[in-house]
Short mmCIF file of C-alpha atoms and ligand atoms in Angstrom, two decimals:
data_model
loop_
_atom_site.label_atom_id
_atom_site.label_comp_id
_atom_site.label_asym_id
_atom_site.label_seq_id
_atom_site.Cartn_x
_atom_site.Cartn_y
_atom_site.Cartn_z
CA MET Y 15 4.93 53.55 10.65
CA LYS Y 16 4.39 54.46 7.06
CA ARG Y 17 5.66 57.83 6.92
CA LEU Y 18 8.54 56.61 8.97
CA PHE Y 19 10.06 54.12 7.01
CA SER Y 20 9.56 57.13 3.63
CA LEU Y 21 11.65 58.84 6.00
CA ALA Y 22 14.14 56.07 6.53
CA VAL Y 23 14.06 55.54 2.73
CA ALA Y 24 14.69 59.25 1.85
CA LEU Y 25 17.51 59.69 4.40
CA ALA Y 26 19.00 56.25 2.52
CA ILE Y 27 19.04 57.85 -0.94
CA THR Y 28 21.10 60.78 0.68
CA MET Y 29 23.47 58.99 2.84
CA LEU Y 30 24.07 56.84 -0.47
CA LEU Y 31 24.16 60.00 -2.58
CA MET Y 32 26.94 61.08 -0.21
CA LEU Y 33 28.55 58.04 -0.40
CA THR Y 34 29.13 57.35 -4.10
CA ALA Y 35 30.08 59.94 -4.85
CA ALA Y 36 33.50 58.97 -4.39
CA GLY Y 37 33.04 55.36 -5.34
CA SER Y 38 31.28 52.74 -7.96
CA SER Y 39 27.31 53.44 -8.39
CA SER Y 40 24.58 51.99 -10.26
CA ARG Y 41 20.92 51.72 -9.64
CA ARG Y 42 19.06 48.68 -9.03
CA THR Y 43 15.23 48.03 -7.88
CA VAL Y 44 15.21 47.04 -4.83
CA THR Y 45 12.37 45.01 -2.94
CA VAL Y 46 10.87 46.31 0.62
CA VAL Y 47 8.36 43.96 2.59
CA LEU Y 48 7.02 46.35 5.26
CA ASN Y 49 5.05 44.71 8.29
CA GLY Y 50 3.50 42.34 5.24
CA GLU Y 51 3.25 45.18 2.11
CA THR Y 52 5.86 45.37 -0.84
CA ILE Y 53 7.33 48.36 -1.95
CA SER Y 54 9.53 48.44 -5.13
CA PHE Y 55 11.42 51.47 -5.92
CA ASP Y 56 14.18 51.87 -7.80
CA THR Y 57 17.64 53.50 -5.79
CA PRO Y 58 20.68 54.51 -6.07
CA ALA Y 59 23.22 51.44 -5.17
CA TYR Y 60 27.19 51.23 -4.13
CA ILE Y 61 28.29 48.29 -5.61
CA GLU Y 62 31.79 46.58 -3.46
CA ASN Y 63 32.99 43.14 -4.25
CA ASN Y 64 30.00 42.30 -6.59
CA ARG Y 65 27.57 43.24 -3.52
CA THR Y 66 25.29 45.86 -3.89
CA MET Y 67 24.89 47.71 -0.96
CA VAL Y 68 22.09 49.50 0.30
CA PRO Y 69 22.07 51.68 3.54
CA ILE Y 70 18.31 50.44 4.92
CA ARG Y 71 20.04 48.19 7.41
CA ALA Y 72 21.38 50.80 9.58
CA ILE Y 73 18.70 53.30 9.17
CA ALA Y 74 15.86 51.06 9.98
CA GLU Y 75 17.45 49.08 13.14
CA ALA Y 76 17.44 52.38 14.46
CA LEU Y 77 14.18 53.69 14.20
CA GLY Y 78 13.77 50.10 15.87
CA LEU Y 79 12.61 47.62 13.01
CA GLU Y 80 13.70 44.28 11.96
CA VAL Y 81 15.55 43.55 8.88
CA THR Y 82 16.07 40.34 6.88
CA TRP Y 83 18.54 41.08 3.38
CA ASP Y 84 17.94 38.66 0.71
CA GLN Y 85 20.94 39.76 -1.78
CA ALA Y 86 20.00 37.93 -4.33
CA SER Y 87 16.77 39.04 -5.12
CA ALA Y 88 17.94 42.40 -2.94
CA THR Y 89 14.79 41.57 -0.99
CA ALA Y 90 14.44 43.75 2.40
CA TRP Y 91 12.06 42.68 5.11
CA LEU Y 92 11.07 45.15 7.55
CA SER Y 93 8.99 44.77 10.32
CA ASP Y 94 8.20 46.04 14.05
CA GLU Y 95 5.90 44.67 17.03
CA SER Y 96 3.24 46.41 15.83
CA TRP Y 97 2.53 43.92 13.09
CA THR Y 98 0.62 41.53 13.59
CA PRO Y 99 0.80 38.60 10.55
CA SER Y 100 -2.35 36.33 9.83
CA LEU Y 101 -1.30 32.95 8.70
CA LYS Y 102 -5.52 32.61 9.00
CA GLY Y 103 -6.32 29.75 5.49
CA ARG Y 104 -2.62 28.66 4.63
CA THR Y 105 -0.97 25.46 5.73
CA ILE Y 106 2.05 24.63 7.45
CA VAL Y 107 3.41 20.94 7.49
CA VAL Y 108 5.81 20.94 10.74
CA ASP Y 109 7.94 17.47 10.51
CA PRO Y 110 9.69 16.47 13.11
CA GLY Y 111 12.97 14.98 11.77
CA HIS Y 112 13.46 11.03 12.19
CA GLY Y 113 11.03 8.73 15.17
CA GLY Y 114 10.53 5.51 15.69
CA SER Y 115 13.64 3.32 14.36
CA ALA Y 116 15.78 6.58 13.08
CA ASP Y 117 16.80 8.45 16.53
CA GLY Y 118 18.96 10.69 14.88
CA ALA Y 119 21.58 12.12 17.11
CA SER Y 120 22.00 10.85 20.49
CA TYR Y 121 24.15 12.84 23.16
CA GLY Y 122 23.88 12.13 26.77
CA GLY Y 123 20.76 9.44 27.01
CA VAL Y 124 18.88 12.45 24.73
CA LYS Y 125 17.62 11.73 21.05
CA GLU Y 126 16.98 14.34 18.42
CA SER Y 127 14.10 12.70 17.34
CA ASP Y 128 12.47 13.19 21.17
CA LEU Y 129 13.59 16.87 20.90
CA ASN Y 130 12.29 17.55 17.48
CA LEU Y 131 9.10 16.44 18.10
CA SER Y 132 8.93 18.51 21.16
CA ILE Y 133 10.25 21.45 19.52
CA ALA Y 134 8.03 20.88 16.27
CA GLN Y 135 4.90 21.12 18.68
CA HIS Y 136 5.66 24.11 19.58
CA LEU Y 137 6.19 25.16 16.48
CA ALA Y 138 2.55 23.90 16.10
CA GLU Y 139 1.20 26.22 18.71
CA GLU Y 140 3.08 29.37 17.69
CA LEU Y 141 1.70 28.97 13.88
CA ARG Y 142 -1.85 28.12 15.28
CA ARG Y 143 -1.77 31.05 17.04
CA TYR Y 144 -1.40 32.94 13.75
CA GLY Y 145 -4.34 31.21 12.50
CA ALA Y 146 -2.62 28.70 10.64
CA ASN Y 147 -3.60 25.18 9.77
CA VAL Y 148 -1.06 22.86 10.91
CA VAL Y 149 0.13 19.51 9.89
CA MET Y 150 2.21 17.78 11.80
CA THR Y 151 3.90 14.34 10.03
CA ARG Y 152 4.16 12.79 13.13
CA THR Y 153 2.77 13.21 16.53
CA GLY Y 154 4.52 10.06 18.04
CA ASP Y 155 7.88 8.47 18.65
CA GLN Y 156 7.32 6.32 15.24
CA ASP Y 157 8.75 5.96 11.92
CA VAL Y 158 7.45 7.83 8.91
CA SER Y 159 9.72 7.37 5.32
CA LEU Y 160 11.05 10.82 3.54
CA SER Y 161 9.14 10.16 0.68
CA GLY Y 162 6.24 10.23 2.50
CA ARG Y 163 6.47 13.38 4.89
CA ALA Y 164 6.63 14.97 1.36
CA ALA Y 165 3.91 12.73 0.01
CA ILE Y 166 1.57 14.73 3.55
CA ALA Y 167 2.83 17.69 2.75
CA ASN Y 168 2.03 17.46 -1.25
CA ARG Y 169 -1.11 15.84 -0.50
CA VAL Y 170 -2.68 18.84 1.54
CA LYS Y 171 -1.14 21.48 -0.78
CA ALA Y 172 1.10 22.89 1.99
CA ASP Y 173 2.09 26.74 1.67
CA LEU Y 174 5.21 25.86 3.37
CA PHE Y 175 7.05 22.81 4.73
CA LEU Y 176 9.19 23.20 7.99
CA SER Y 177 11.58 20.08 8.98
CA VAL Y 178 12.65 20.56 12.18
CA HIS Y 179 15.84 19.33 13.43
CA CYS Y 180 19.01 19.17 15.66
CA ASN Y 181 22.28 19.33 14.46
CA ALA Y 182 25.72 17.14 15.91
CA SER Y 183 29.24 18.36 14.64
CA LEU Y 184 31.93 15.16 14.91
CA THR Y 185 34.42 17.77 14.78
CA ASN Y 186 34.14 20.51 16.33
CA ALA Y 187 32.93 20.29 20.37
CA SER Y 188 31.86 23.41 20.56
CA ALA Y 189 30.23 24.56 18.00
CA SER Y 190 26.96 26.65 18.45
CA GLY Y 191 23.75 28.33 16.61
CA ILE Y 192 20.99 28.00 14.07
CA TYR Y 193 21.41 26.35 10.37
CA THR Y 194 18.68 26.22 8.32
CA ALA Y 195 18.67 24.33 4.54
CA TYR Y 196 16.77 24.74 1.60
CA HIS Y 197 16.89 22.97 -2.36
CA SER Y 198 18.78 24.77 -4.97
CA GLY Y 199 15.32 24.63 -7.60
CA SER Y 200 13.71 26.97 -5.44
CA ALA Y 201 14.43 30.81 -4.55
CA LYS Y 202 11.30 30.87 -3.09
CA SER Y 203 13.13 28.21 -0.56
CA ARG Y 204 16.42 29.93 0.20
CA GLN Y 205 14.54 33.54 0.84
CA ALA Y 206 12.21 31.42 3.80
CA ALA Y 207 15.26 29.82 5.06
CA ILE Y 208 17.04 33.25 5.67
CA LEU Y 209 13.66 34.66 6.93
CA LEU Y 210 13.14 31.85 9.71
CA LYS Y 211 17.24 31.60 10.59
CA ASP Y 212 16.86 35.44 11.01
CA ALA Y 213 14.00 35.17 12.85
CA MET Y 214 15.51 32.97 15.07
CA ILE Y 215 18.74 33.40 15.98
CA SER Y 216 16.67 37.27 17.07
CA ALA Y 217 14.21 35.84 19.35
CA ALA Y 218 16.28 33.08 20.72
CA SER Y 219 19.70 34.64 20.55
CA GLN Y 220 21.29 32.43 19.56
CA PRO Y 221 24.68 32.39 17.06
CA ASP Y 222 24.32 32.38 13.35
CA MET Y 223 25.27 29.30 11.12
CA GLY Y 224 23.52 30.43 8.03
CA ALA Y 225 20.90 29.92 6.00
CA HIS Y 226 22.43 27.12 3.74
CA GLN Y 227 21.71 24.87 -0.35
CA ARG Y 228 21.15 21.35 0.82
CA ASP Y 229 20.36 19.12 -2.59
CA ASP Y 230 21.19 16.37 -0.54
CA LEU Y 231 18.44 16.48 1.50
CA ALA Y 232 15.09 14.11 0.18
CA VAL Y 233 12.02 16.16 2.18
CA LEU Y 234 13.86 19.44 0.46
CA ARG Y 235 13.66 18.24 -2.50
CA LEU Y 236 10.52 15.62 -2.55
CA THR Y 237 8.44 18.54 -1.76
CA ASN Y 238 6.73 20.50 -4.24
CA MET Y 239 6.21 24.03 -1.98
CA PRO Y 240 8.73 26.11 -0.57
CA ALA Y 241 10.17 23.77 2.26
CA VAL Y 242 13.01 24.76 4.77
CA LEU Y 243 14.98 22.35 7.49
CA LEU Y 244 15.53 23.95 10.65
CA GLU Y 245 18.91 23.18 12.76
CA CYS Y 246 17.80 24.06 16.08
CA GLY Y 247 21.30 24.13 17.62
CA PHE Y 248 24.16 21.63 18.44
CA MET Y 249 23.26 18.95 20.60
CA SER Y 250 27.40 17.67 20.00
CA THR Y 251 28.07 20.94 22.41
CA PRO Y 252 26.30 20.42 26.70
CA ALA Y 253 26.03 23.23 27.02
CA GLU Y 254 23.54 23.58 23.86
CA LEU Y 255 22.27 20.29 24.55
CA GLU Y 256 21.42 22.15 28.02
CA LEU Y 257 19.63 24.54 26.92
CA LEU Y 258 17.54 22.15 23.31
CA GLN Y 259 16.11 20.56 26.02
CA GLN Y 260 14.26 23.60 28.49
CA PRO Y 261 10.80 24.16 26.53
CA GLU Y 262 11.33 28.20 27.38
CA HIS Y 263 14.05 27.80 24.67
CA GLN Y 264 12.27 25.58 22.57
CA LYS Y 265 9.01 28.57 22.74
CA LYS Y 266 11.80 30.92 21.85
CA LEU Y 267 13.18 29.55 19.15
CA SER Y 268 9.42 28.19 17.14
CA GLN Y 269 8.26 32.20 18.44
CA GLY Y 270 10.72 33.09 15.93
CA ALA Y 271 10.17 30.49 13.51
CA ALA Y 272 6.65 31.16 13.22
CA TRP Y 273 7.51 35.22 12.90
CA GLY Y 274 10.10 33.87 10.02
CA THR Y 275 6.96 32.22 8.58
CA ALA Y 276 4.61 34.96 8.88
CA LEU Y 277 6.97 37.28 7.19
CA PHE Y 278 7.37 35.36 4.42
CA LEU Y 279 3.81 34.08 3.53
CA ASN Y 280 2.39 37.71 3.73
CA ALA Y 281 4.82 38.94 1.13
CA PRO Y 282 2.38 38.62 -1.84
CA THR Y 283 4.27 39.81 -4.77
CA LEU Y 284 7.38 37.93 -4.32
ZN1 ZN G 7 18.21 14.98 11.90
#
């Protein structure tokens, strides 16, 4: 795989040199995390509308690799199915949103708190498959305060905090897709939010609603470690509510989130 990747990079750079003969170009250090190994290299880059364009994606995808790109840190994560990442020794707090007297959204007799718990239980199972130590903030339909959820993660010194939610739109009856949120104070949280979102979209074949900075969310603000809030789909859209209730779909969402977590926590130098 490494040889294949070297070939891809060589091709990318050659193509870039050809491309940039006509456009504005500069050099930029790009970090690539390939199957958990970090490689940094200085490469010519094409700048367009202040975005750094490095043509890794097309070539890597042609080689069958999954690609996630973070523009802000110029990092590309590449992986393929031959990689078996481990989360041994890592503690991940999984937080099913709402519960007890707080139902969250409610559509068609389905409470968000119940959906969140069900998806979170699948997620815990998938993370444990990678060897992670998983701590849940609730395992039943009970009240847990927002500060209490963050306090659990801080106490166990979690490597990552994941809050599981389902979305709702009051203005768009056909809103659809996966949305993740992070706090602006943490570049690592932003990277995790991008990685988990991309992996969930890919695993569950859902639309991309983006990774967003949300400084208003208490659980993201009060946690001392990288933290991501996952909005798994829109309960306000009938077809999506149907899908969100299916155990098979919940499992796919969870497999994506667990894969994204493995990508994130296996990048030692970031
Ligand atoms: Zn919620």
